[in-house]
Each structure stands twice: as structure tokens, then as C-alpha cells.
Short mmCIF file of C-alpha atoms and ligand atoms in Angstrom, two decimals:
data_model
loop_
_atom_site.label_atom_id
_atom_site.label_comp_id
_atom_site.label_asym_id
_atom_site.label_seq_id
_atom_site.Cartn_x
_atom_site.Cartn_y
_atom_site.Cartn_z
CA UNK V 1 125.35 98.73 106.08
CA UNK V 2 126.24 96.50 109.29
CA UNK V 3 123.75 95.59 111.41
CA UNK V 4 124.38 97.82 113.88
CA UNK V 5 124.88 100.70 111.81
CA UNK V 6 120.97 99.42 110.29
CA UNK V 7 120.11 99.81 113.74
CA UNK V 8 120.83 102.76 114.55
CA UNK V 9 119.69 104.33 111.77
CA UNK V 10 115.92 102.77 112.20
CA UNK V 11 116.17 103.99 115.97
CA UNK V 12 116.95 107.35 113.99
CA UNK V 13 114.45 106.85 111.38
CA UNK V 14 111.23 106.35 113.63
CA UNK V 15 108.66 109.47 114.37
CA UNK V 16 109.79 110.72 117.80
CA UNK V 17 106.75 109.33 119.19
CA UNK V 18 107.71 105.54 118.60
CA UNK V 19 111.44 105.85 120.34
CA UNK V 20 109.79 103.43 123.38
CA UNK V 21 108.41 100.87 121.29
CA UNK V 22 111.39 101.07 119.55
CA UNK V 23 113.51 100.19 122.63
CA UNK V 24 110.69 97.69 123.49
CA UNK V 25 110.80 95.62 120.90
CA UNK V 26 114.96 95.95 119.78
CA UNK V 27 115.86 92.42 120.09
CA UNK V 28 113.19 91.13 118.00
CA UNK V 29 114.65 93.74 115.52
CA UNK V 30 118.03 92.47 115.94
CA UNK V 31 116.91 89.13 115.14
CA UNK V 32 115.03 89.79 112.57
CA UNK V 33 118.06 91.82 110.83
CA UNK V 34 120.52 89.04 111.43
CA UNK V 35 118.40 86.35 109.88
CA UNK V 36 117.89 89.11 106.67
CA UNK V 37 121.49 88.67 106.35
CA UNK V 38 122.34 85.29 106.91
CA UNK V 39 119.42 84.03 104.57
CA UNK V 40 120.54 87.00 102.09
CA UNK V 41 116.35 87.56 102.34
CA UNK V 42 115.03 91.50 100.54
CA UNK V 43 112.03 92.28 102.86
CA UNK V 44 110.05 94.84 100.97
CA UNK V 45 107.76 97.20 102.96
CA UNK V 46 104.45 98.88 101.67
CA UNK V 47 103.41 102.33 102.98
CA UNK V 48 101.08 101.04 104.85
CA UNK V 49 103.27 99.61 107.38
CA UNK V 50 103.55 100.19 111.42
CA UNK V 51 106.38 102.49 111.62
CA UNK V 52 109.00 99.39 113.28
CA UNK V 53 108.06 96.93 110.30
CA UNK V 54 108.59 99.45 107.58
CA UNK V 55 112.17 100.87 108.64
CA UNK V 56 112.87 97.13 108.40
CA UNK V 57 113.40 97.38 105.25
CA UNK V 58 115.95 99.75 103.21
CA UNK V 59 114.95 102.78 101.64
CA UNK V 60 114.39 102.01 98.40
CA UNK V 61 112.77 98.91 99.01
CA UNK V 62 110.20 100.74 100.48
CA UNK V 63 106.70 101.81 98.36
CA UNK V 64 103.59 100.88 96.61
CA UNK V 65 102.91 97.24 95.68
CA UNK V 66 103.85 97.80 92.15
CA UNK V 67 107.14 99.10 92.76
CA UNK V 68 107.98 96.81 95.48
CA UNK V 69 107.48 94.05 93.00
CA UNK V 70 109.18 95.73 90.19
CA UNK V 71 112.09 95.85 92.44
CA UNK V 72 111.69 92.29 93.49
CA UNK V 73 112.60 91.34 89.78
CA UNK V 74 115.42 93.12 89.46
CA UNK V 75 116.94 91.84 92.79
CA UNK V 76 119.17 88.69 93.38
CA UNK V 77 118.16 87.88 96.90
CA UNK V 78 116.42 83.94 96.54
CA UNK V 79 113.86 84.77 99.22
CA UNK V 80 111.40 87.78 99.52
CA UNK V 81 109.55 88.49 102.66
CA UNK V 82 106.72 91.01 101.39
CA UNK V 83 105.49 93.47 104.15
CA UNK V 84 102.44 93.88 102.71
CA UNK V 85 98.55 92.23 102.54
CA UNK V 86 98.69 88.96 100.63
CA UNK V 87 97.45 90.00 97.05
CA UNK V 88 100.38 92.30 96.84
CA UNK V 89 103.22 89.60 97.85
CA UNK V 90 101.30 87.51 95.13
CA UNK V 91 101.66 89.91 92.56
CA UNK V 92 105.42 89.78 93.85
CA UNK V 93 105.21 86.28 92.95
CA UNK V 94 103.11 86.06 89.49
CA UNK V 95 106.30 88.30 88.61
CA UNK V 96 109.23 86.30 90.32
CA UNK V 97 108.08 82.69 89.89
CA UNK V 98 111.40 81.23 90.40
CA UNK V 99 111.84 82.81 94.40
CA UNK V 100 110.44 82.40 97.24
CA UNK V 101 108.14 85.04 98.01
CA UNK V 102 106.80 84.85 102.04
CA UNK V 103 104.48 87.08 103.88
CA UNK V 104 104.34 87.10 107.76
CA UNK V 105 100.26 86.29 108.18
CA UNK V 106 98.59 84.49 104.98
CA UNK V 107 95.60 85.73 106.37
CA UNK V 108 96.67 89.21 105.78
CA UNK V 109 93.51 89.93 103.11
CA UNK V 110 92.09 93.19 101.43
CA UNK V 111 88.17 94.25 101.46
CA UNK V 112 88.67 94.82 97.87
CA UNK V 113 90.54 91.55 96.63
CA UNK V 114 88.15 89.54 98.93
CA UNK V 115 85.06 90.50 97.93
CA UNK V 116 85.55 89.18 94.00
CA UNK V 117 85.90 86.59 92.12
CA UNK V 118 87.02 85.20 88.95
CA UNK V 119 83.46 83.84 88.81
CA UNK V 120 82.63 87.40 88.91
CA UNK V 121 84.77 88.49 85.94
CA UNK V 122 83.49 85.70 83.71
CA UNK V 123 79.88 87.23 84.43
CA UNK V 124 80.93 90.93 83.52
CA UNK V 125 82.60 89.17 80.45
CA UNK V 126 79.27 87.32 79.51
CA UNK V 127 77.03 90.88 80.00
CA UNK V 128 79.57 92.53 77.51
CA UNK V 129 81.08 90.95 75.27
CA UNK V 130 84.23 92.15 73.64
CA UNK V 131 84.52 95.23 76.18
CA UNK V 132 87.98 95.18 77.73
CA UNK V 133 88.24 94.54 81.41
CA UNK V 134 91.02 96.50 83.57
CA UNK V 135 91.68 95.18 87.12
CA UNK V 136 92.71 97.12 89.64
CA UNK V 137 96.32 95.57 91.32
CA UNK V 138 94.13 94.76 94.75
CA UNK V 139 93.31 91.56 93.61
CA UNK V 140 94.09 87.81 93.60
CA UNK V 141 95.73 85.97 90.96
CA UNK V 142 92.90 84.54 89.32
CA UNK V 143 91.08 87.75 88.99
CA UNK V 144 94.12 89.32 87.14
CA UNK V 145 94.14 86.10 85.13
CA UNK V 146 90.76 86.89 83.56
CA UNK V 147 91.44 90.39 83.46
CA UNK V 148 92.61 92.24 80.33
CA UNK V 149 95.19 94.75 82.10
CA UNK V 150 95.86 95.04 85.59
CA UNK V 151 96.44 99.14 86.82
CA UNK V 152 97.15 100.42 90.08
CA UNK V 153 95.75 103.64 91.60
CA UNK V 154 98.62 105.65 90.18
CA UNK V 155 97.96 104.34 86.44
CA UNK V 156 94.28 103.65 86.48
CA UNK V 157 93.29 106.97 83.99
CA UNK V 158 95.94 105.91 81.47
CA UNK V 159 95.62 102.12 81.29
CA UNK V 160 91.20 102.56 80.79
CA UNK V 161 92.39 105.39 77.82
CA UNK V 162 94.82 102.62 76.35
CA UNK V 163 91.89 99.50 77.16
CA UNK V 164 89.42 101.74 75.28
CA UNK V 165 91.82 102.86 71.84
CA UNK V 166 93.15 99.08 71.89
CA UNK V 167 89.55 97.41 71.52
CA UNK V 168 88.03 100.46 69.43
CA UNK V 169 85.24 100.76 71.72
CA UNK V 170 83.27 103.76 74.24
CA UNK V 171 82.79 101.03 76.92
CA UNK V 172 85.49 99.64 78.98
CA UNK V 173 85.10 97.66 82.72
CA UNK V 174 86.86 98.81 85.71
CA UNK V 175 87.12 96.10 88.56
CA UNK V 176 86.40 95.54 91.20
CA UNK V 177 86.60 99.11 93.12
CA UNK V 178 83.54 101.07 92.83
CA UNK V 179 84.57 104.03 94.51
CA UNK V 180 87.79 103.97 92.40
CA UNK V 181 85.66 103.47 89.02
CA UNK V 182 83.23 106.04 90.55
CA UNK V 183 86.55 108.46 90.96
CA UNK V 184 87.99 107.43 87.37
CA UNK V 185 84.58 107.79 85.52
CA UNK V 186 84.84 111.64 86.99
CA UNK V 187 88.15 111.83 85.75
CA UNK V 188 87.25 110.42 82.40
CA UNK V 189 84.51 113.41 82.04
CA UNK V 190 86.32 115.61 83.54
CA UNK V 191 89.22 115.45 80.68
CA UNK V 192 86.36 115.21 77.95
CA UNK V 193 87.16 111.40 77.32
CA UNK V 194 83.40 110.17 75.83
CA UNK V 195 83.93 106.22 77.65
CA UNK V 196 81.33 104.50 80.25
CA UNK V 197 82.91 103.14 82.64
CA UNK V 198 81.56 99.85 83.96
CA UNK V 199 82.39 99.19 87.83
CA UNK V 200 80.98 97.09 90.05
CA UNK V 201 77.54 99.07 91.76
CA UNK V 202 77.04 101.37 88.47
CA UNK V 203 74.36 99.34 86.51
CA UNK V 204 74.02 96.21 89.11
CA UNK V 205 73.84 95.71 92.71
CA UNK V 206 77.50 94.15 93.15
CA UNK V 207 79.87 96.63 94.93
CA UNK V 208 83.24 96.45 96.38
CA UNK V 209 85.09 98.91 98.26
CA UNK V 210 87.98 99.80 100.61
CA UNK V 211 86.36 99.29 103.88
CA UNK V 212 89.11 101.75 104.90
CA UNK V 213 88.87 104.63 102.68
CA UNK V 214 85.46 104.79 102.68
CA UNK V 215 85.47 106.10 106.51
CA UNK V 216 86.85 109.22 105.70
CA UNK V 217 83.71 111.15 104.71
CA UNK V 218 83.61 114.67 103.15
CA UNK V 219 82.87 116.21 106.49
CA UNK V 220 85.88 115.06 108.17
CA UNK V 221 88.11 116.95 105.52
CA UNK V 222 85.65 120.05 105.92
CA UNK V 223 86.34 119.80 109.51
CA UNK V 224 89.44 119.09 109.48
CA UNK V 225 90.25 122.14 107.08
CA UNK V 226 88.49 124.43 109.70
CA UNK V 227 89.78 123.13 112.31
CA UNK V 228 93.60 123.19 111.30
CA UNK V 229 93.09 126.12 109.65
CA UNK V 230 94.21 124.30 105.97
CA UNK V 231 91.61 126.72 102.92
CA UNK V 232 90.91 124.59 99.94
CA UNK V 233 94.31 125.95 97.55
CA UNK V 234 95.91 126.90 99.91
CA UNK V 235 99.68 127.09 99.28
CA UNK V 236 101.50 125.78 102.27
CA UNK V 237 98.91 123.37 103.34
CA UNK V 238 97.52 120.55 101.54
CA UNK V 239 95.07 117.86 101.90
CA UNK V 240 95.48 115.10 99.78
CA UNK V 241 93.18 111.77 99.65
CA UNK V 242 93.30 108.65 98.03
CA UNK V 243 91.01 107.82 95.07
CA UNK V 244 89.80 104.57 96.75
CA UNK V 245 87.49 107.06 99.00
CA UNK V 246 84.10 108.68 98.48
CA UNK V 247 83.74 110.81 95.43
CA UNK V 248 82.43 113.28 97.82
CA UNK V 249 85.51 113.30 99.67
CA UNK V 250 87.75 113.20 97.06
CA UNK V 251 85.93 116.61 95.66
CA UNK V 252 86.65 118.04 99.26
CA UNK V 253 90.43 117.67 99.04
CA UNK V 254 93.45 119.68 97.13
CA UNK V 255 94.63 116.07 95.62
CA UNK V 256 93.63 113.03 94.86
CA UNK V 257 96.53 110.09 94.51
CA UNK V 258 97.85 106.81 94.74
CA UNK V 259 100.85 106.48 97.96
CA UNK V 260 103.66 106.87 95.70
CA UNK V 261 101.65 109.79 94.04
CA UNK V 262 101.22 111.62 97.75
CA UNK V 263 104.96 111.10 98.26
CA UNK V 264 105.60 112.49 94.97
CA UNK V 265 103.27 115.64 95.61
CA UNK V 266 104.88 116.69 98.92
CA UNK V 267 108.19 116.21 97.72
CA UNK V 268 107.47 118.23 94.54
CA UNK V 269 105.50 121.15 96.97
CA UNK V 270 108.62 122.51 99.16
CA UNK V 271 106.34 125.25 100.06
CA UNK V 272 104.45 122.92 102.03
CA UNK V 273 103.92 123.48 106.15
CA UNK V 274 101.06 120.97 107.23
CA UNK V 275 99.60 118.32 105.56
CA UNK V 276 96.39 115.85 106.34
CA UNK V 277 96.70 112.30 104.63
CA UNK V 278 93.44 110.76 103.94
CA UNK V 279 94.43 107.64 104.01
CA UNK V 280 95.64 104.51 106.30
CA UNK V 281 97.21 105.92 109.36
CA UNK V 282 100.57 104.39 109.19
CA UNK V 283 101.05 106.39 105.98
CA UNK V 284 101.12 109.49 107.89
CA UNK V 285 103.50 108.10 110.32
CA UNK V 286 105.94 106.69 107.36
CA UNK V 287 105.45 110.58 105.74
CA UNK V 288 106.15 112.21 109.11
CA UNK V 289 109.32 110.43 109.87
CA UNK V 290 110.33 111.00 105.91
CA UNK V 291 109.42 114.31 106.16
CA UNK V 292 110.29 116.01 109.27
CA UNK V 293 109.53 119.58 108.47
CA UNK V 294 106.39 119.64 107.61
CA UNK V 295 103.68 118.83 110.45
CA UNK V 296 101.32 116.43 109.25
CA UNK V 297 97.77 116.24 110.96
CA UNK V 298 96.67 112.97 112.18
CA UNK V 299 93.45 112.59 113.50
CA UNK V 300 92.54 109.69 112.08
CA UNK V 301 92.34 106.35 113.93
CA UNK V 302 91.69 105.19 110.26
CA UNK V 303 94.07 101.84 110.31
CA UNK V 304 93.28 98.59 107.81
CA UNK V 305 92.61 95.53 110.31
CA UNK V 306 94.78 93.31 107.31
CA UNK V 307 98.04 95.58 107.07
CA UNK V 308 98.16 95.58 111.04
CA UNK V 309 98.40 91.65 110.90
CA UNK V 310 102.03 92.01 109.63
CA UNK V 311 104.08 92.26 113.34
CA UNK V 312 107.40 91.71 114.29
CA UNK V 313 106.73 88.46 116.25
CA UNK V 314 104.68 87.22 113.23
CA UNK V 315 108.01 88.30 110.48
CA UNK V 316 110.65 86.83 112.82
CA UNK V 317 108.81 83.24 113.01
CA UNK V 318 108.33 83.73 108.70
CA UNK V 319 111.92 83.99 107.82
CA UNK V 320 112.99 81.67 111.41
CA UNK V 321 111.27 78.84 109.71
CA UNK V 322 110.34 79.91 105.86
CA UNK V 323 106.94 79.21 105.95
CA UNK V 324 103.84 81.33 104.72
CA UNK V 325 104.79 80.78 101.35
CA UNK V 326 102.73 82.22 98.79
CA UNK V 327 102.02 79.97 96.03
CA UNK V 328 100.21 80.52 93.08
CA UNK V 329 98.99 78.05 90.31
CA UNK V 330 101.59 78.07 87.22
CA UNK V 331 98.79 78.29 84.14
CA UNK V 332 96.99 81.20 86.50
CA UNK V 333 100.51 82.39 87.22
CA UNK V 334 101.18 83.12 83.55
CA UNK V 335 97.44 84.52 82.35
CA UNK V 336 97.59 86.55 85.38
CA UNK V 337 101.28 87.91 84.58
CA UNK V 338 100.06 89.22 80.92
CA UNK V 339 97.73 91.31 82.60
CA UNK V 340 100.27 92.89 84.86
CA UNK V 341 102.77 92.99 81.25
CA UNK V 342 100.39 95.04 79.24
CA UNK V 343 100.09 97.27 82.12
CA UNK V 344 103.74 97.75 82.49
CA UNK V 345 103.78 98.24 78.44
CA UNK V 346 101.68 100.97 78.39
CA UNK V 347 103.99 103.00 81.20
CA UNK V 348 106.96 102.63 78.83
O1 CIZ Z 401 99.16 99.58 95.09
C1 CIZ Z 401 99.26 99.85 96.28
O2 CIZ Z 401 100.29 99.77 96.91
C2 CIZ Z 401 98.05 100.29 96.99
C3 CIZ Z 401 97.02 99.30 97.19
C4 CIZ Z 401 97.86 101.52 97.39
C5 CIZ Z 401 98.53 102.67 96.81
O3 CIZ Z 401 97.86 103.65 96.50
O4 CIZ Z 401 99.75 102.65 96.63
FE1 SF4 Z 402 92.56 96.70 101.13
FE2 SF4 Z 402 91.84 99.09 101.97
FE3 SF4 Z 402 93.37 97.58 103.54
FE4 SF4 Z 402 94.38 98.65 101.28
S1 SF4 Z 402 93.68 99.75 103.08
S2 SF4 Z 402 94.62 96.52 101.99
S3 SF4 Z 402 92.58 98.60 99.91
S4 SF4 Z 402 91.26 97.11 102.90
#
């Protein structure tokens, strides 16, 4: 595709509602594009992205973090720019050592990945010894490093039932999420799987959790459901949340899933008319322009103060002068990559 022709289809790509900024901010997209091309750069853009910054980037480099770093390894392109919060354009990197992997604001952090520490996995490992420890994907390096297996929210269930056969034992630790180990726990009983689940919160006063997800609070879906006329079951309408929010509000919904496992669910339910996303705004937006006939309710104001540091300005000045590198120590590098391989092993 020619620039142009990339153009245009991004101007055709955007919700309806974005056409203005879209002719606001054009030659800061135009520059952007031509510097993708002469630098032969792959920017990669999570869901989570403002509408403008994620039609940057081609289809099918568009996703979760997982995928947008398994598709980072299987591309030639020498530099990555990763649209994204900073612990996913380092996972990009523990798995694509030899490139150069930048992000547009190093600053760009995560409630969940900031609030724990490898110090903090050493002291789970010293209360229980010999139980394996899974880390959730929203988290730095040298958390994953100490970790047993890494899992995202769309593998979470399957990598605590491999941790818990593996090491023989009724106990494993989820990290560091403890609405998400909350969620998973439920899950676990739910299925008749007999394993404790260990999260931050459950038998000590450490807790970390999506300071996003956790706004969304069972009575917004209630209200929501009234108010848009959307019954629990419903066939045509479906409210789907993400399992990094209250257990309470996860109960309220028709689904509970990971981005790529929301995508997955609409596209899979053609019968579907409206749709509420309990999740970060920009999600919605990214679904509504992807999805243009269903209507999908957006009430929220629910946005994650970390993704929104990612801008045009701030990508055009990344790739203009290569800089906000992210770097990550070679011996962490490779302890934290064998977490991230035994997750990918047990997906095969
Ligand atoms: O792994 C990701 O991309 C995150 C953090 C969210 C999700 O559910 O895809
Ligand atoms: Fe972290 Fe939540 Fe923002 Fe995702 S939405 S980057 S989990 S704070």
C-alpha cells in the first residue's frame, strides 16, 4: 500500500466521529507514514489505542500485547515502534533482542506492572516454597524473570491448570492482579478444579489492581442494561467485561474476556445489534470503527492515563530521532524470556 492509498484508507477507517481530528492532525500522519517507510519501521498498535494512533498501524499488526509481540518475531523490519504502555514493548523486546524496539513516552506505565516488584516475588517464593508462580504479561522484565510462566488474560485458566499438574501440587500463585486472581480462583471452582489460588490481597495485605477496570462497578452494567434496554442473555445484545474488573462486575455481565477474546466473541455472535465494552474507552472506538453494524454503547469516560501518553507528536519525534529505546538487561532478558516460552508451550 502507498502512502496515499494508507491514507486514505485510515481517513476511511476512523469512527465517523473522529473525521475532524483526522483532518486536524493529517500532516503529522503523513509524516509519520513516510518515516515508517523510509526507516522500513513495523509500528504495532494495542487495542487500547486513540483511534488516529491505532489505524497507524496495518491491520494485522494490530491486537493484544502478546500477539503484537508474536508478530514482532516473525517480522523483518530492524526497528519496532510499540503503540502500547512500556511493559508490553518490553515483552516485545525480551522476545526480539536483536531489534530495536521504541515506544513514544517511556513513561507510559501500568497500575499493575508498577505496583510490584521482583522483591515482591522473591517474598511469595520464600512464604511457599516449591509452589509455582504464574505472572500475569502486565509486568516488567524482572518480575517475569522470577516468575515460573508468564499468561495473559486470554490464557490465564489454562497456564494455572498446567503450573499446578507440572509441580504436582493444589497451590499455585497468581501475580500480581488481584482482581484477575480473584476472577480466575472463581473460574477454577467454577470448573471443579480443587487449586488455591494465591494472589496478591487473598491471605496478606498486598494488592494490585487495574486502576482502570476497577471503575466499572456492578451497578454501572445494571444500569446500563436498563437503561439500553440490553437483559442479561439476551441474544442480540451483549455486555462483555474484562476479567481485570470487580468480581462483582464480572458476575453482572454476559462475558468475561481478554481484548482479543471480545473481538473474537462479537465476530463469532453475527446476531449481535448493540454491545457495551467494559473496558478502556478507546477499545470501543477501535470495535466501532471495525464493526460498523452493530451500535456499541459508550458511556464510559473510562480511559487509562498511561495508554493516552502515546500521541502523534510524541511517535513522530520517536522514530524522527530513534530514541525511547527500551532496553532490558541480557541475563534478566533471558530468565524473563523462559517464562514467556513455557507460556507459549503450553498454547501449542
Ligand atoms: O495483554 C494485553 O494486551 C492486555 C493487557 C489486555 C488484554 O486483555 O488484551
Ligand atoms: Fe495497566 Fe489498566 Fe492501563 Fe491496562 S488499562 S495499561 S492494565 S492501568
Amino acid at each position: 500500500m502507498t502512502i496515499l492509498e494508507k491514507m486514505e484508507d485510515i481517513e476511511k477507517s476512523l469512527p465517523k466521529d473522529q473525521s475532524i481530528d483526522y483532518l486536524a492532525n493529517k500532516e503529522l500522519i503523513l509524516n509519520i507514514l513516510e518515516l515508517r517507510e523510509r526507516k522500513n519501521v513495523l509500528i504495532l498498535g494495542h487495542n487500547y489505542m486513540a483511534p488516529l494512533v491505532y489505524q497507524l498501524s496495518n491491520e494485522n499488526q494490530r491486537g493484544d500485547s502478546l500477539a503484537l509481540s508474536r508478530y514482532a518475531a516473525r517480522a523483518n523490519n530492524l526497528i519496532i515502534l510499540f503503540d502500547g504502555v512500556r511493559f508490553m514493548a518490553e515483552t516485545a523486546k525480551i522476545l526480539n533482542p536483536e531489534k530495536k524496539v521504541l515506544i513514544a513516552d517511556l513513561a507510559a506505565g501500568c497500575s499493575l506492572a508498577d505496583n510490584f516488584s521482583a522483591k515482591d516475588v522473591l517474598d511469595y517464593k520464600n512464604r511457599y516454597p516449591g509452589v509455582p508462580i504464574v505472572t500475569y504479561i502486565n509486568s516488567y522484565a524482572e518480575v517475569k524473570a522470577e516468575s515460573d510462566y508468564c499468561c495473559t488474560s486470554a490464557n490465564g485458566l489454562d497456564v494455572i491448570l498446567h503450573a499446578a499438574k507440572e509441580y504436582n501440587k493444589d497451590k499455585v500463585i497468581f501475580i500480581p492482579d488481584s482482581l484477575m486472581g480473584e476472577n480466575l480462583q472463581d473460574d477454577l471452582d467454577n470448573n471443579g478444579h480443587k487449586i488455591d489460588l494465591i494472589y496478591p490481597g487473598k491471605y496478606d495485605e498486598k494488592f494490585a489492581r487495574c486502576e482502570v477496570h476497577e471503575m466499572i462497578k456492578p451497578e454501572d452494567i445494571k444500569n446500563i442494561r436498563l437503561q439500553y434496554n440490553m437483559q442479561k442473555g439476551a441474544k442480540d445484545t451483549a455486555v462483555i467485561v474484562h476479567p481485570e474488573c470487580l468480581k462483582e462486575t464480572v458476575e453482572e455481565a454476559d462475558f468475561s474476556g481478554s481484548t482479543s477474546a471480545m473481538t473474537k466473541y462479537v465476530r463469532n455472535h453475527s446476531e449481535l445489534k448493540k454491545v457495551y465494552l467494559g473496558t478502556e474507552c478507546e477499545m470501543t472506538s477501535n470495535m466501532a470503527a471495525e464493526f460498523p453494524g452493530i451500535e456499541f454503547i459508550k458511556t464510559c469516560n473510562v480511559f487509562c492515563q498511561h495508554m493516552r501518553r502515546i500521541n502523534l507528536e510524541k511517535i513522530l519525534y520517536s522514530l524522527q530521532n530513534e530514541v525511547y529505546e527500551i532496553h532490558v538487561d541480557e541475563d534478566v532478558r533471558k530468565k524473563a524470556r523462559l517464562s514467556i516460552d513455557r507460556m507459549l508451550e503450553i498454547g501449542k
